Amino acid sequence: MTNRKIKEAGINPFFGYLLVLLVFILLSAYIYQKTDFAKYLVLLICFSLQLRLSEKNRTDFLITTFGDKTKKIKRVLENLIVCIPFVFILVYKSNFNETSILFLMSIVLALISLQTNLNFTIPTPFSKRPFEFPVGFRKTFFIFPISYVLTIIAIIVDNLNLGIFSMLLIFLTSSSFYTKPENEYYVWIHAETPKSFLKNKISIATKFVTLVVSPILFSLFIFYLTDLVMIFLFFLIGLLFLWAIIFVKYSAYPDEMNLPEGIIIALSLFLPPLLLIVIPYFYRKSINRLKAILND
């Protein structure tokens, strides 16, 4: 499937993978040069890619095709393959503790299903409409208590970087709720213009993500008063990244985002100032794309 998407983008798969590897190496070197937060960012990106491989439809297909035991073996192998380039970076930078965590979590994430089998519906603090946050929250609910626990640990050991990492983990998880396009009907039923539709999407996403990230944000504000500006800056970057994901999604709608968009998003994660260019560009593309479905 990855090869097909690369070909659809008009790129030879070999050169496509080579380009991704080159960009990965250059950006890794850049963030390690610019910030002490780099090792946490490497973990964050790796975990986000592995979570994408744990989507319910995909894991259900693997179970149906290969059985539960073989599915688990395949998922462990997939996660280990994904983490290999990140392991090389961490080992090269002598981040051995983070390397151990990455290996352990790669196996854990492969064995744990994101879809709960409990016979009750997990309550959420979100309204049923729009659907992205209630559905996404239930699929990834375990990420949120983990993030809150990491924040507590960060405060106890006096590690602000770990606290910021836990906040960005929630932003990245929330952004994943908007990566898959919904059925066109669920867009068409909105009796509003493309601009109004996108404005409402951004407004609600901002409100909901602020709600779940506020315990971390205010805890860091209280215990790190001298770093208020930096904490708020990372909060703002998280919001901008979420907005960018939404605009990228609807710039390709009703299709899924392709490799070029994915590379741009990855670049924005490593180089947040790019978001100031990415957001208005994909906002305009989203408006034009939605005109075919919504009233202008």
Coordinates of N, CA and C in Angstrom, one line a residue, residues 20-165:
V20 N 12.8 9.9 1.9 CA 12.3 9.9 3.3 C 13.5 9.7 4.3
L21 N 14.4 8.7 3.9 CA 15.5 8.4 4.8 C 16.5 9.6 4.9
L22 N 16.7 10.3 3.8 CA 17.6 11.5 3.8 C 17.0 12.6 4.6
V23 N 15.7 12.8 4.4 CA 15.0 13.9 5.2 C 15.1 13.5 6.7
F24 N 14.8 12.3 7.0 CA 14.9 11.8 8.4 C 16.2 12.1 9.1
I25 N 17.3 11.7 8.4 CA 18.6 11.9 8.9 C 19.0 13.4 9.1
L26 N 18.6 14.2 8.1 CA 18.9 15.6 8.2 C 18.2 16.3 9.3
L27 N 16.9 16.0 9.4 CA 16.0 16.6 10.4 C 16.4 16.2 11.8
S28 N 16.8 14.9 11.9 CA 17.2 14.4 13.2 C 18.5 15.1 13.7
A29 N 19.4 15.3 12.8 CA 20.7 16.1 13.1 C 20.3 17.5 13.5
Y30 N 19.4 18.1 12.8 CA 19.0 19.5 13.0 C 18.4 19.6 14.4
I31 N 17.4 18.8 14.8 CA 16.8 19.0 16.1 C 17.7 18.7 17.3
Y32 N 18.6 17.7 17.1 CA 19.6 17.5 18.1 C 20.5 18.6 18.3
Q33 N 20.8 19.4 17.2 CA 21.6 20.5 17.3 C 20.9 21.7 18.0
K34 N 19.6 21.8 17.8 CA 18.9 23.0 18.2 C 18.2 22.9 19.6
T35 N 17.9 21.6 20.1 CA 17.2 21.5 21.3 C 17.6 20.3 22.1
D36 N 17.5 20.4 23.4 CA 17.7 19.2 24.3 C 16.4 18.3 24.4
F37 N 15.4 18.8 23.8 CA 14.1 18.1 23.7 C 14.1 17.0 22.6
A38 N 15.1 16.9 21.9 CA 15.1 16.1 20.6 C 14.8 14.6 20.9
K39 N 15.4 14.0 22.0 CA 15.2 12.6 22.2 C 13.8 12.3 22.5
Y40 N 13.0 13.2 23.1 CA 11.6 13.0 23.4 C 10.8 13.1 22.1
L41 N 11.2 14.0 21.2 CA 10.5 14.2 20.0 C 10.7 12.9 19.1
V42 N 11.9 12.3 19.1 CA 12.2 11.1 18.4 C 11.2 10.0 18.9
L43 N 11.1 9.8 20.2 CA 10.2 8.9 20.7 C 8.7 9.1 20.3
L44 N 8.4 10.4 20.4 CA 7.0 10.8 20.1 C 6.6 10.4 18.6
I45 N 7.5 10.7 17.7 CA 7.2 10.4 16.3 C 7.2 8.9 16.0
C46 N 8.1 8.2 16.6 CA 8.1 6.7 16.5 C 6.8 6.1 17.0
F47 N 6.4 6.5 18.2 CA 5.2 6.0 18.8 C 3.9 6.3 17.9
S48 N 3.9 7.5 17.4 CA 2.8 7.9 16.6 C 2.7 7.1 15.3
L49 N 3.8 6.7 14.7 CA 3.8 5.8 13.5 C 3.3 4.4 13.9
Q50 N 3.8 3.9 15.1 CA 3.4 2.6 15.5 C 1.9 2.5 15.8
L51 N 1.4 3.6 16.4 CA -0.1 3.7 16.7 C -0.9 3.6 15.4
R52 N -0.4 4.2 14.4 CA -1.1 4.1 13.1 C -1.3 2.7 12.6
L53 N -0.3 1.9 12.9 CA -0.3 0.5 12.5 C -1.3 -0.4 13.4
S54 N -1.8 0.2 14.5 CA -2.7 -0.5 15.4 C -4.1 -0.1 15.2
E55 N -4.5 0.5 14.1 CA -5.8 0.9 13.8 C -6.7 -0.4 13.8
K56 N -7.9 -0.2 14.3 CA -8.8 -1.4 14.5 C -9.1 -2.2 13.2
N57 N -9.4 -1.5 12.1 CA -9.7 -2.2 10.8 C -8.5 -3.0 10.4
R58 N -7.3 -2.5 10.6 CA -6.1 -3.2 10.2 C -5.9 -4.4 11.0
T59 N -6.0 -4.3 12.3 CA -5.7 -5.4 13.2 C -6.8 -6.5 13.1
D60 N -8.0 -6.1 12.8 CA -9.1 -7.0 12.6 C -8.8 -7.8 11.3
F61 N -8.3 -7.2 10.3 CA -7.9 -7.9 9.0 C -6.8 -8.9 9.3
L62 N -5.8 -8.5 10.1 CA -4.7 -9.4 10.4 C -5.2 -10.6 11.2
I63 N -6.1 -10.4 12.1 CA -6.6 -11.5 12.9 C -7.4 -12.5 12.0
T64 N -8.3 -11.9 11.2 CA -9.1 -12.7 10.3 C -8.3 -13.5 9.3
T65 N -7.2 -12.9 8.8 CA -6.4 -13.6 7.8 C -5.4 -14.6 8.4
F66 N -4.7 -14.2 9.5 CA -3.6 -15.0 10.0 C -3.9 -15.7 11.4
G67 N -5.0 -15.2 12.1 CA -5.2 -15.7 13.4 C -4.5 -14.8 14.4
D68 N -4.9 -14.9 15.7 CA -4.5 -14.0 16.7 C -3.0 -14.1 17.0
K69 N -2.5 -15.3 17.1 CA -1.1 -15.6 17.5 C -0.1 -15.0 16.4
T70 N -0.4 -15.3 15.1 CA 0.4 -14.9 14.0 C 0.3 -13.3 13.9
K71 N -0.9 -12.8 14.1 CA -1.1 -11.4 14.1 C -0.2 -10.7 15.1
K72 N -0.1 -11.2 16.3 CA 0.8 -10.6 17.3 C 2.2 -10.6 16.9
I73 N 2.7 -11.7 16.3 CA 4.0 -11.8 15.8 C 4.3 -10.8 14.8
K74 N 3.4 -10.7 13.8 CA 3.6 -9.7 12.7 C 3.6 -8.3 13.2
R75 N 2.7 -8.0 14.2 CA 2.7 -6.6 14.7 C 4.0 -6.3 15.5
V76 N 4.5 -7.3 16.2 CA 5.8 -7.0 16.9 C 6.9 -6.7 15.9
L77 N 6.9 -7.6 14.9 CA 8.0 -7.4 13.8 C 7.8 -6.0 13.1
E78 N 6.5 -5.6 12.8 CA 6.3 -4.3 12.2 C 6.8 -3.2 13.1
N79 N 6.4 -3.2 14.3 CA 6.8 -2.2 15.2 C 8.4 -2.1 15.4
L80 N 9.0 -3.2 15.4 CA 10.5 -3.3 15.6 C 11.1 -2.7 14.3
I81 N 10.6 -3.0 13.1 CA 11.1 -2.5 11.9 C 10.9 -1.0 11.8
V82 N 9.8 -0.5 12.3 CA 9.5 1.0 12.3 C 10.5 1.7 13.2
C83 N 10.8 1.0 14.4 CA 11.7 1.7 15.4 C 13.2 1.7 15.0
I84 N 13.6 0.8 14.1 CA 15.0 0.7 13.8 C 15.7 2.0 13.5
P85 N 15.2 2.9 12.5 CA 15.9 4.1 12.3 C 16.0 5.0 13.5
F86 N 14.9 5.0 14.3 CA 14.9 5.8 15.5 C 15.9 5.3 16.5
V87 N 16.0 4.0 16.6 CA 17.0 3.4 17.5 C 18.4 3.8 17.1
F88 N 18.7 3.8 15.8 CA 20.0 4.2 15.3 C 20.4 5.6 15.8
I89 N 19.4 6.5 15.6 CA 19.6 7.9 16.0 C 19.8 8.0 17.5
L90 N 19.0 7.3 18.3 CA 19.2 7.4 19.8 C 20.5 6.8 20.3
V91 N 20.9 5.7 19.7 CA 22.1 5.0 20.0 C 23.3 5.9 19.6
Y92 N 23.2 6.5 18.4 CA 24.3 7.4 18.0 C 24.5 8.6 18.9
K93 N 23.4 9.0 19.5 CA 23.4 10.2 20.4 C 23.6 9.7 21.8
S94 N 23.9 8.4 22.1 CA 24.1 7.9 23.4 C 22.9 8.0 24.3
N95 N 21.7 8.0 23.8 CA 20.4 8.1 24.5 C 20.0 6.6 24.8
F96 N 20.8 5.9 25.7 CA 20.5 4.5 25.8 C 19.3 4.2 26.7
N97 N 18.9 5.0 27.6 CA 17.7 4.8 28.4 C 16.5 4.9 27.5
E98 N 16.5 6.0 26.6 CA 15.4 6.2 25.7 C 15.3 5.0 24.7
T99 N 16.5 4.5 24.3 CA 16.5 3.3 23.4 C 15.8 2.1 24.0
S100 N 16.1 1.9 25.3 CA 15.4 0.8 26.0 C 13.9 1.0 26.1
I101 N 13.5 2.2 26.4 CA 12.1 2.5 26.5 C 11.4 2.3 25.1
L102 N 12.1 2.7 24.0 CA 11.5 2.6 22.7 C 11.3 1.1 22.3
F103 N 12.3 0.2 22.6 CA 12.2 -1.2 22.3 C 11.0 -1.8 23.1
L104 N 11.0 -1.5 24.4 CA 9.9 -2.0 25.3 C 8.5 -1.6 24.8
M105 N 8.4 -0.3 24.6 CA 7.1 0.2 24.2 C 6.7 -0.3 22.8
S106 N 7.6 -0.5 21.9 CA 7.3 -1.0 20.6 C 6.7 -2.4 20.7
I107 N 7.1 -3.2 21.6 CA 6.5 -4.5 21.8 C 5.2 -4.4 22.5
V108 N 5.1 -3.6 23.5 CA 3.8 -3.4 24.2 C 2.7 -2.9 23.3
L109 N 3.1 -1.9 22.5 CA 2.1 -1.3 21.6 C 1.6 -2.3 20.5
A110 N 2.5 -3.3 20.2 CA 2.1 -4.3 19.2 C 1.2 -5.3 19.8
L111 N 1.3 -5.5 21.1 CA 0.5 -6.6 21.8 C -0.9 -6.0 22.3
I112 N -0.9 -4.7 22.6 CA -2.1 -4.1 23.1 C -3.0 -3.6 22.0
S113 N -4.3 -4.0 22.0 CA -5.2 -3.6 21.1 C -5.8 -2.2 21.5
L114 N -5.9 -1.3 20.5 CA -6.4 0.0 20.8 C -7.9 0.0 21.0
Q115 N -8.6 -1.1 20.6 CA -10.0 -1.2 20.7 C -10.4 -1.9 21.9
T116 N -11.0 -1.3 22.9 CA -11.4 -2.0 24.1 C -12.5 -3.0 23.8
N117 N -12.5 -4.2 24.6 CA -13.5 -5.2 24.5 C -14.5 -5.2 25.6
L118 N -14.5 -4.1 26.4 CA -15.4 -4.0 27.5 C -16.8 -3.8 27.0
N119 N -17.8 -4.2 27.8 CA -19.2 -4.2 27.4 C -19.9 -2.9 27.7
F120 N -19.1 -1.9 28.0 CA -19.8 -0.6 28.2 C -19.0 0.4 27.4
T121 N -19.7 1.5 27.2 CA -19.1 2.6 26.4 C -18.3 3.5 27.3
I122 N -17.1 3.7 26.9 CA -16.2 4.6 27.7 C -16.8 6.0 27.7
P123 N -17.1 6.6 28.8 CA -17.6 8.0 28.8 C -16.5 9.0 28.4
T124 N -17.0 10.0 27.7 CA -16.0 11.1 27.3 C -16.6 12.4 27.7
P125 N -15.7 13.4 27.8 CA -16.2 14.8 28.1 C -16.6 15.6 26.9
F126 N -16.8 14.9 25.8 CA -17.1 15.5 24.5 C -18.5 15.3 24.1
S127 N -19.1 16.2 23.3 CA -20.4 16.0 22.7 C -20.3 14.9 21.6
K128 N -21.4 14.4 21.2 CA -21.4 13.3 20.2 C -21.1 13.9 18.8
R129 N -21.3 15.2 18.6 CA -21.1 15.8 17.3 C -20.2 17.0 17.6
P130 N -19.1 17.1 16.8 CA -18.7 16.2 15.7 C -18.1 14.9 16.3
F131 N -17.9 13.9 15.5 CA -17.6 12.6 15.9 C -16.2 12.3 16.2
E132 N -15.2 13.2 15.7 CA -13.8 12.8 15.7 C -13.3 12.6 17.1
F133 N -13.6 13.5 18.1 CA -13.0 13.4 19.4 C -13.7 12.3 20.2
P134 N -15.0 12.1 20.2 CA -15.5 11.0 21.0 C -15.0 9.6 20.5
V135 N -15.0 9.4 19.2 CA -14.6 8.2 18.6 C -13.1 8.0 18.8
G136 N -12.3 9.0 18.5 CA -10.8 8.9 18.7 C -10.4 8.7 20.2
F137 N -11.1 9.4 21.1 CA -10.8 9.3 22.5 C -11.0 7.9 23.0
R138 N -12.1 7.2 22.5 CA -12.4 5.9 23.0 C -11.4 4.9 22.4
K139 N -10.9 5.1 21.2 CA -9.9 4.2 20.6 C -8.5 4.3 21.3
T140 N -8.2 5.5 21.8 CA -6.8 5.8 22.3 C -6.9 6.2 23.7
F141 N -7.9 5.9 24.5 CA -8.1 6.4 25.8 C -7.0 6.2 26.8
F142 N -6.2 5.1 26.6 CA -5.1 4.8 27.5 C -4.0 5.8 27.4
I143 N -3.9 6.5 26.2 CA -2.8 7.5 26.0 C -2.9 8.6 27.0
F144 N -4.2 9.0 27.4 CA -4.4 10.2 28.2 C -3.9 10.0 29.7
P145 N -4.4 8.9 30.3 CA -3.8 8.7 31.7 C -2.3 8.5 31.7
I146 N -1.7 7.9 30.6 CA -0.3 7.7 30.6 C 0.4 9.1 30.5
S147 N -0.2 10.0 29.7 CA 0.3 11.4 29.6 C 0.3 12.1 31.0
Y148 N -0.8 11.9 31.7 CA -1.0 12.6 33.0 C 0.0 12.0 34.0
V149 N 0.2 10.7 34.0 CA 1.2 10.1 34.9 C 2.6 10.6 34.5
L150 N 2.9 10.7 33.2 CA 4.2 11.2 32.8 C 4.4 12.6 33.3
T151 N 3.4 13.4 33.3 CA 3.5 14.8 33.9 C 3.8 14.8 35.3
I152 N 3.1 13.9 36.1 CA 3.4 13.8 37.5 C 4.9 13.4 37.8
I153 N 5.3 12.4 37.0 CA 6.7 12.0 37.1 C 7.7 13.2 36.7
A154 N 7.3 13.9 35.7 CA 8.2 15.0 35.3 C 8.3 16.1 36.4
I155 N 7.2 16.3 37.1 CA 7.3 17.3 38.2 C 8.1 16.7 39.4
I156 N 7.9 15.4 39.7 CA 8.6 14.8 40.8 C 10.1 14.8 40.6
V157 N 10.5 14.5 39.4 CA 12.0 14.4 39.1 C 12.5 15.7 38.5
D158 N 11.7 16.8 38.5 CA 12.0 18.1 38.0 C 12.6 18.1 36.6
N159 N 11.8 17.5 35.7 CA 12.2 17.4 34.3 C 11.1 18.0 33.4
L160 N 11.3 19.3 33.1 CA 10.3 20.0 32.3 C 10.1 19.4 30.9
N161 N 11.2 19.0 30.3 CA 11.2 18.4 29.0 C 10.2 17.2 28.9
L162 N 10.2 16.4 29.9 CA 9.3 15.2 30.0 C 7.9 15.7 30.1
G163 N 7.6 16.8 30.9 CA 6.3 17.3 31.0 C 5.8 17.9 29.7
I164 N 6.7 18.6 28.9 CA 6.3 19.1 27.6 C 6.0 17.9 26.6
F165 N 6.8 16.9 26.7 CA 6.6 15.7 25.9 C 5.2 15.1 26.2

